[in-house]
PDB file of C-alpha atoms in Angstrom:
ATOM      1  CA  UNK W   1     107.075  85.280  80.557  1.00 50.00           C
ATOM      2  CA  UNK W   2     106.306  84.722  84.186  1.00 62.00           C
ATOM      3  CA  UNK W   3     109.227  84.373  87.220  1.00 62.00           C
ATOM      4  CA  UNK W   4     108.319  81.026  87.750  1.00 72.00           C
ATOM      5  CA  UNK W   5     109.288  79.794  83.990  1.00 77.00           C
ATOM      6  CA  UNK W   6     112.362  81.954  84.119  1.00 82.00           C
ATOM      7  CA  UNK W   7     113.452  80.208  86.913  1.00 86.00           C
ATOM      8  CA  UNK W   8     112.879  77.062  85.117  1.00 86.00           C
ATOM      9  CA  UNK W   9     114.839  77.901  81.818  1.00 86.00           C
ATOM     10  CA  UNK W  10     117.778  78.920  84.369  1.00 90.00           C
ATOM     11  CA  UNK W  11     117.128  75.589  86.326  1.00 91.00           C
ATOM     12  CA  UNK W  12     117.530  73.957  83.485  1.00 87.00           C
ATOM     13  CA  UNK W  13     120.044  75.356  81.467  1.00 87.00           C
ATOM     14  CA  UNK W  14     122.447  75.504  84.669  1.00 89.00           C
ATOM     15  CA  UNK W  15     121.678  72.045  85.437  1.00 91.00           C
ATOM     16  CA  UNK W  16     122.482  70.706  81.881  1.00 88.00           C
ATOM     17  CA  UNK W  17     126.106  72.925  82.202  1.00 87.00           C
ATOM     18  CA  UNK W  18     126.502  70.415  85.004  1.00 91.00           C
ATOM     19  CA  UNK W  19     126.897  73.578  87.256  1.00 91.00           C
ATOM     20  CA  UNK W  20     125.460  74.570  90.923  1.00 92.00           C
ATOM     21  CA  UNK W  21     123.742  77.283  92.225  1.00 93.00           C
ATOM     22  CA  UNK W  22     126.582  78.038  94.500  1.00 94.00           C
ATOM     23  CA  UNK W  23     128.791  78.339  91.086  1.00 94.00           C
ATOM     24  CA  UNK W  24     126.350  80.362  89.354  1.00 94.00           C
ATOM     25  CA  UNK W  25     126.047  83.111  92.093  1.00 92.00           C
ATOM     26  CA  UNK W  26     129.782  83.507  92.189  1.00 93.00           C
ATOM     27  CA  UNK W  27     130.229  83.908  88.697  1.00 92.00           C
ATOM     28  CA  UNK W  28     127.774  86.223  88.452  1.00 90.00           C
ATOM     29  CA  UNK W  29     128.218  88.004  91.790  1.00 90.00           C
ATOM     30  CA  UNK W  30     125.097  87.084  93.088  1.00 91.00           C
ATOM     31  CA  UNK W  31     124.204  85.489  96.567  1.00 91.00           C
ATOM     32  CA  UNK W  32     123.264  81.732  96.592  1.00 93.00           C
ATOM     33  CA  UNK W  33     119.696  82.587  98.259  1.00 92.00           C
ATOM     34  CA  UNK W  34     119.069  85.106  95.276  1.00 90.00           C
ATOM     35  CA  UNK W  35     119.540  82.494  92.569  1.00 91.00           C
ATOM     36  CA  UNK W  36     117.193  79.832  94.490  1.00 91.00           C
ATOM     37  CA  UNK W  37     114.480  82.420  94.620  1.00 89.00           C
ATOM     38  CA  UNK W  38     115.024  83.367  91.062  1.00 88.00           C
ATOM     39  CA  UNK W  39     115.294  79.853  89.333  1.00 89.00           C
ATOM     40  CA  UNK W  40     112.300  78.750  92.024  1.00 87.00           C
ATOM     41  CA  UNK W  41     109.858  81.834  90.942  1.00 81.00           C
ATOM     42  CA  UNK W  42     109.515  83.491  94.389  1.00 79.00           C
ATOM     43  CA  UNK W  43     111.213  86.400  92.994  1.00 75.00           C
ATOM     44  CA  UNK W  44     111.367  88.931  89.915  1.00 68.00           C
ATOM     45  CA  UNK W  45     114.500  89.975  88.836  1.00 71.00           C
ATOM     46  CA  UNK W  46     116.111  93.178  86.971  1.00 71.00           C
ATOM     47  CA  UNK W  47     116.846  93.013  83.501  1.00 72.00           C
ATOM     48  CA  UNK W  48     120.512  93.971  84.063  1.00 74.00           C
ATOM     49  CA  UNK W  49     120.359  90.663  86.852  1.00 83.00           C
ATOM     50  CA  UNK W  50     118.841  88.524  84.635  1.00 83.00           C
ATOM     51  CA  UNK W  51     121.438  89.891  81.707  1.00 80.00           C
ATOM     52  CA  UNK W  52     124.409  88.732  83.923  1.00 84.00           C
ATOM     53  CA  UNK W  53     123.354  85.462  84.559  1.00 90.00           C
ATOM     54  CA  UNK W  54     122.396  84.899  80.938  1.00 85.00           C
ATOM     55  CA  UNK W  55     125.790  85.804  80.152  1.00 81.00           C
ATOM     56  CA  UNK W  56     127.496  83.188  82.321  1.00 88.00           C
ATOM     57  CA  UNK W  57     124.667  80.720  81.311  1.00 87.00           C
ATOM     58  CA  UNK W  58     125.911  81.578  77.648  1.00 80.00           C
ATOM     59  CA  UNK W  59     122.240  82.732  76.333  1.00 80.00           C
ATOM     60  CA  UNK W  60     120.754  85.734  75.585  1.00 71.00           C
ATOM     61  CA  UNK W  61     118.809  87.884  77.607  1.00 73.00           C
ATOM     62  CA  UNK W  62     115.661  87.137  75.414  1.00 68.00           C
ATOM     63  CA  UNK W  63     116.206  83.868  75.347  1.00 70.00           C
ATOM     64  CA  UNK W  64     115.274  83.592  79.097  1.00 72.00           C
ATOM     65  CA  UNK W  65     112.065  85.909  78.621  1.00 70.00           C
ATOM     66  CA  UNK W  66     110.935  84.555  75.709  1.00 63.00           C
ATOM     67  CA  UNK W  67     109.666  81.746  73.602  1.00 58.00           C
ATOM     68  CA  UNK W  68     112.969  81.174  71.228  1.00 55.00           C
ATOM     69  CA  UNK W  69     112.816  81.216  67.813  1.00 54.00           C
ATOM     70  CA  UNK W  70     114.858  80.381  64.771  1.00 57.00           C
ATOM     71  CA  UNK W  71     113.180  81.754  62.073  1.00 63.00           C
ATOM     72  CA  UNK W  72     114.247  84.087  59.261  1.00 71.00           C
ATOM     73  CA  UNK W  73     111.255  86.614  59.459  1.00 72.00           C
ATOM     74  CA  UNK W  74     110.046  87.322  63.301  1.00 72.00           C
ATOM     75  CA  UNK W  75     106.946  89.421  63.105  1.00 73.00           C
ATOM     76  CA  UNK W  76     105.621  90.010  66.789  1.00 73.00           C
ATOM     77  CA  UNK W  77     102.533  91.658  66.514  1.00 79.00           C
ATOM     78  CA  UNK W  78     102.117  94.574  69.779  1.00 80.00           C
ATOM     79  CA  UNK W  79      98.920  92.630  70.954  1.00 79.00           C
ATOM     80  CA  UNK W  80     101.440  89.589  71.245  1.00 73.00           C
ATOM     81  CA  UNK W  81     104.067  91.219  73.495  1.00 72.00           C
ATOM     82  CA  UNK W  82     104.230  90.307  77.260  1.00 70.00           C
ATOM     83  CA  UNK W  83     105.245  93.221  79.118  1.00 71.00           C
ATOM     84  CA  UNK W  84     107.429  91.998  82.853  1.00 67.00           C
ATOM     85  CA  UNK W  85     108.278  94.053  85.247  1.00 65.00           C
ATOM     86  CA  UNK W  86     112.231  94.537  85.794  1.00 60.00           C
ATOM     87  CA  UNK W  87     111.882  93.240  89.489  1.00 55.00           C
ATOM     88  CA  UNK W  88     111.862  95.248  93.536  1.00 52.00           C
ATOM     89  CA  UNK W  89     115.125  97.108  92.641  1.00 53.00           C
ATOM     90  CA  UNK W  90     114.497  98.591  89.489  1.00 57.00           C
ATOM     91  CA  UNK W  91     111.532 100.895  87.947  1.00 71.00           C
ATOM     92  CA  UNK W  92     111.386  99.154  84.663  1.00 77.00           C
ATOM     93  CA  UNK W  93     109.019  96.904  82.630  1.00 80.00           C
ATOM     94  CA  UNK W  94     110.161  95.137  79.947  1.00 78.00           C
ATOM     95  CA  UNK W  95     109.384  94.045  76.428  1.00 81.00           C
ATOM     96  CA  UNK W  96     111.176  92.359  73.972  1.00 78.00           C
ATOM     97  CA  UNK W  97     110.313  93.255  70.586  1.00 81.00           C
ATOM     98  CA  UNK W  98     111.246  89.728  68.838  1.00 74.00           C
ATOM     99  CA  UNK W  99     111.528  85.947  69.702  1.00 61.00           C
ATOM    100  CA  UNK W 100     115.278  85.734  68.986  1.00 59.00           C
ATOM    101  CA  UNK W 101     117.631  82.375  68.673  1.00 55.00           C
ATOM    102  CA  UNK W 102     120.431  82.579  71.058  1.00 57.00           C
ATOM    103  CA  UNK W 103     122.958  82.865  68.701  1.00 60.00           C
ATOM    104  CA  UNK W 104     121.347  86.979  67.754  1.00 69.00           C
ATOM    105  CA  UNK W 105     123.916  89.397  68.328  1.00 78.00           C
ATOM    106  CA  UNK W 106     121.558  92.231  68.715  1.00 82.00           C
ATOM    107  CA  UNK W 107     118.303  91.967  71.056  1.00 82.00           C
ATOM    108  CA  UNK W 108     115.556  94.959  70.934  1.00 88.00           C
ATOM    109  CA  UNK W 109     113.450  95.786  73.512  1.00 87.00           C
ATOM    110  CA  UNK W 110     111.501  98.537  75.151  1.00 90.00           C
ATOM    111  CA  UNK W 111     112.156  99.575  78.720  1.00 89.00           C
ATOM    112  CA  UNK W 112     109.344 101.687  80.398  1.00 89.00           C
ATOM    113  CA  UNK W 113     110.904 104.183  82.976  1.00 89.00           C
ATOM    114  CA  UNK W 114     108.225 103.916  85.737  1.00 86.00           C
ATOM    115  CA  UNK W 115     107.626 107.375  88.097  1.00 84.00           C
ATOM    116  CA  UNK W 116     108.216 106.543  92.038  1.00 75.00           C
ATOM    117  CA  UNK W 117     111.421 105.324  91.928  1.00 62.00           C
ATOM    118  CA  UNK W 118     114.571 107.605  91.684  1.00 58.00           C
ATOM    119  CA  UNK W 119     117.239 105.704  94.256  1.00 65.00           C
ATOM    120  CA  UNK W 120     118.453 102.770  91.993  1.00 74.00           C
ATOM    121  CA  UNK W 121     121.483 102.319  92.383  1.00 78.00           C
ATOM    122  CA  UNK W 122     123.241 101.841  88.339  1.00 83.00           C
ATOM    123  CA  UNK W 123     124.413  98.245  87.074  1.00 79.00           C
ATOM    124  CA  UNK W 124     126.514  97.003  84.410  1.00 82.00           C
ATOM    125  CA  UNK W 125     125.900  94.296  82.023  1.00 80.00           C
ATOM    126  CA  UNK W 126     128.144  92.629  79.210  1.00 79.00           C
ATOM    127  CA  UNK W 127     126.072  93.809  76.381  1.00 84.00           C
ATOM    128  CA  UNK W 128     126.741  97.581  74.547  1.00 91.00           C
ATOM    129  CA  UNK W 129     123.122  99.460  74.211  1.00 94.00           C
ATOM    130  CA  UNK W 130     121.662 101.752  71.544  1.00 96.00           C
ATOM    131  CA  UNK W 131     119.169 103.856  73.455  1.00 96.00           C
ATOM    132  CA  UNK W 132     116.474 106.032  71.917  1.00 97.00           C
ATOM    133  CA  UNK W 133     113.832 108.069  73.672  1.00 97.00           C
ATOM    134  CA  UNK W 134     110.381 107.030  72.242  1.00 97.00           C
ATOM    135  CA  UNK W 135     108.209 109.451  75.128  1.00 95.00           C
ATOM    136  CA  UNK W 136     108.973 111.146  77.794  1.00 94.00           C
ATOM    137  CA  UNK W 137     112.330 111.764  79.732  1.00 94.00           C
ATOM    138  CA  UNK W 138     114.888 110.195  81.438  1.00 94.00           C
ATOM    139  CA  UNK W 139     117.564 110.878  83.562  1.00 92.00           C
ATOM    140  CA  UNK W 140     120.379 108.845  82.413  1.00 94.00           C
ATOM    141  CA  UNK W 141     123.551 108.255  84.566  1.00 92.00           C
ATOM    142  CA  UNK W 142     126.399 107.123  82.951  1.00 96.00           C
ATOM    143  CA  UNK W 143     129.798 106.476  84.774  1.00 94.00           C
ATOM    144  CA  UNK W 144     128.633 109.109  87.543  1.00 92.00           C
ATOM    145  CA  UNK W 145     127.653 111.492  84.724  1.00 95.00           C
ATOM    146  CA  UNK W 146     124.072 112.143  84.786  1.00 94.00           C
ATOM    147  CA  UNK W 147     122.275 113.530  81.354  1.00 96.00           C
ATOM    148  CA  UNK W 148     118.628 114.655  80.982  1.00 96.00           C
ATOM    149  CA  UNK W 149     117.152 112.467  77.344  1.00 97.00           C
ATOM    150  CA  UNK W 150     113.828 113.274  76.218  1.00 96.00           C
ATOM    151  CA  UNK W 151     111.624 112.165  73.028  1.00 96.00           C
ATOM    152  CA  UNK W 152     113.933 111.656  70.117  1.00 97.00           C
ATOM    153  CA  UNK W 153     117.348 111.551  71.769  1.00 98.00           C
ATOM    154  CA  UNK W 154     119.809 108.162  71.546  1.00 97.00           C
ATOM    155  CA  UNK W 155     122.640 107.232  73.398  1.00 97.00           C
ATOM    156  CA  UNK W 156     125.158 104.330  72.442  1.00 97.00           C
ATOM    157  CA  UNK W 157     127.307 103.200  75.101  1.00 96.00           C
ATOM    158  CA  UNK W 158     129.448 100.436  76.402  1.00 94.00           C
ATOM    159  CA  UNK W 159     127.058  98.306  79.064  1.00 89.00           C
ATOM    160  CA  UNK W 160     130.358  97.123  81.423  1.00 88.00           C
ATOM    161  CA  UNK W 161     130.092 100.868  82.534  1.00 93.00           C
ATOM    162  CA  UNK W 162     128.135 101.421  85.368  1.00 92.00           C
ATOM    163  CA  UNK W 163     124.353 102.893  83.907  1.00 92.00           C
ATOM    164  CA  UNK W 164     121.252 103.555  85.143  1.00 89.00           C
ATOM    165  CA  UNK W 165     117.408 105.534  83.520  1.00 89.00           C
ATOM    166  CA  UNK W 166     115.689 107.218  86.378  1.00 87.00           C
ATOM    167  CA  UNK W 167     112.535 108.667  86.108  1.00 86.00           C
ATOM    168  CA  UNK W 168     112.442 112.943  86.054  1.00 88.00           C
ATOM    169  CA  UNK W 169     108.491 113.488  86.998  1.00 79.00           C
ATOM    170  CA  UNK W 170     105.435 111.848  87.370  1.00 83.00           C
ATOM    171  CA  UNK W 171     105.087 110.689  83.931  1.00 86.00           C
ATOM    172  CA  UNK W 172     105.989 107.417  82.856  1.00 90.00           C
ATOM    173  CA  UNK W 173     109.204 107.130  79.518  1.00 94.00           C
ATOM    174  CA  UNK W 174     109.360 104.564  76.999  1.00 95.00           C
ATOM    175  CA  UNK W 175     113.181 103.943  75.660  1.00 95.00           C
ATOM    176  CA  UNK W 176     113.904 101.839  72.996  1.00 95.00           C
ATOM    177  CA  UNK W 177     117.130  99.876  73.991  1.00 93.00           C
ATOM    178  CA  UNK W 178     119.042  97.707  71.753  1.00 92.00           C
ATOM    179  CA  UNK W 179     121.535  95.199  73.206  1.00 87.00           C
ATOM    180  CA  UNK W 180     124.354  94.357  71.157  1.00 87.00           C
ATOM    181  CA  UNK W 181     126.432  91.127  71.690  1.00 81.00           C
ATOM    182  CA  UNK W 182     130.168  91.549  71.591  1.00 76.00           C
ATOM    183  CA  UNK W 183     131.017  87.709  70.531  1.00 63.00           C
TER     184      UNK W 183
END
């Protein structure tokens, strides 16, 4: 899904909870300016900043970069996937791997790990993650703690704890992540 109809679904859905963009950006401990940019499309955003305001918004992560869906079987086809890039401060692209309802507890997605980019600083988010290496490696920083993952490793951790993949070499890494809803 493009920026622009992001910023639209956040419009809207922070509009219809009768709530500003001055409210929004201090409940999620974003600036004012950020928000405009974000709900007006001038801006990408990282998953972990779109993840917080889809928290306070009450929605899932998905829900804002996809199409939503209530079905009982999702079958998303690759060819059908939208890959979107994680925004300036983070190396990451993005896919999700289903068109979820917001009510989901779970939400599965594969971050690429893009080369380039090794000073990002680590974020938090209210979901807990299942990670598993698909290709490649990773450096992943947990709490201060940093652990080299490659192809076929996993990690489950607690997302409120400050987390970040960085890239080890030239070569790009794909890492299934799984969020998991605590409601």
């Amino acid at each position: 899904m493009q920026p622009n109809l992001i910023g639209k679904k956040i419009k809207e859905l922070r509009r219809k909870k009768d709530m500003t963009q001055q409210q929004l950006a201090e409940l999620t401990g974003f600036t004012k300016s950020l928000i405009s940019k974000i709900e007006n499309g001038q801006t990408g955003s990282a998953v972990a900043t779109l993840s917080k305001i889809a928290s306070v918004l009450g929605v899932t992560l998905s829900w804002l970069l996809q199409e939503e869906s209530d079905a009982e079987l999702i079958i998303m086809k690759a060819a059908q996937r939208k890959t979107i890039e994680a925004g300036e401060e983070a190396s990451y692209l993005y896919q999700s791997l289903a068109n979820l309802s917001t009510n989901s507890k779970i939400e599965p997605v594969i971050v690429t790990v893009i080369p380039g980019k090794d000073k990002i600083q680590p974020y938090t988010h209210e979901e807990d993650e299942f990670i598993y290496i698909l290709s490649g490696k990773i450096n992943f920083s947990y709490d201060g703690k940093t652990t080299i993952l490659q192809s076929g490793d996993s990690a489950f951790f607690k997302g409120k704890t400050p987390h970040v993949f960085l890239p080890i070499d030239a070569l790009e890494a794909k890492v299934l992540t799984i969020f998991i809803s605590n409601d």
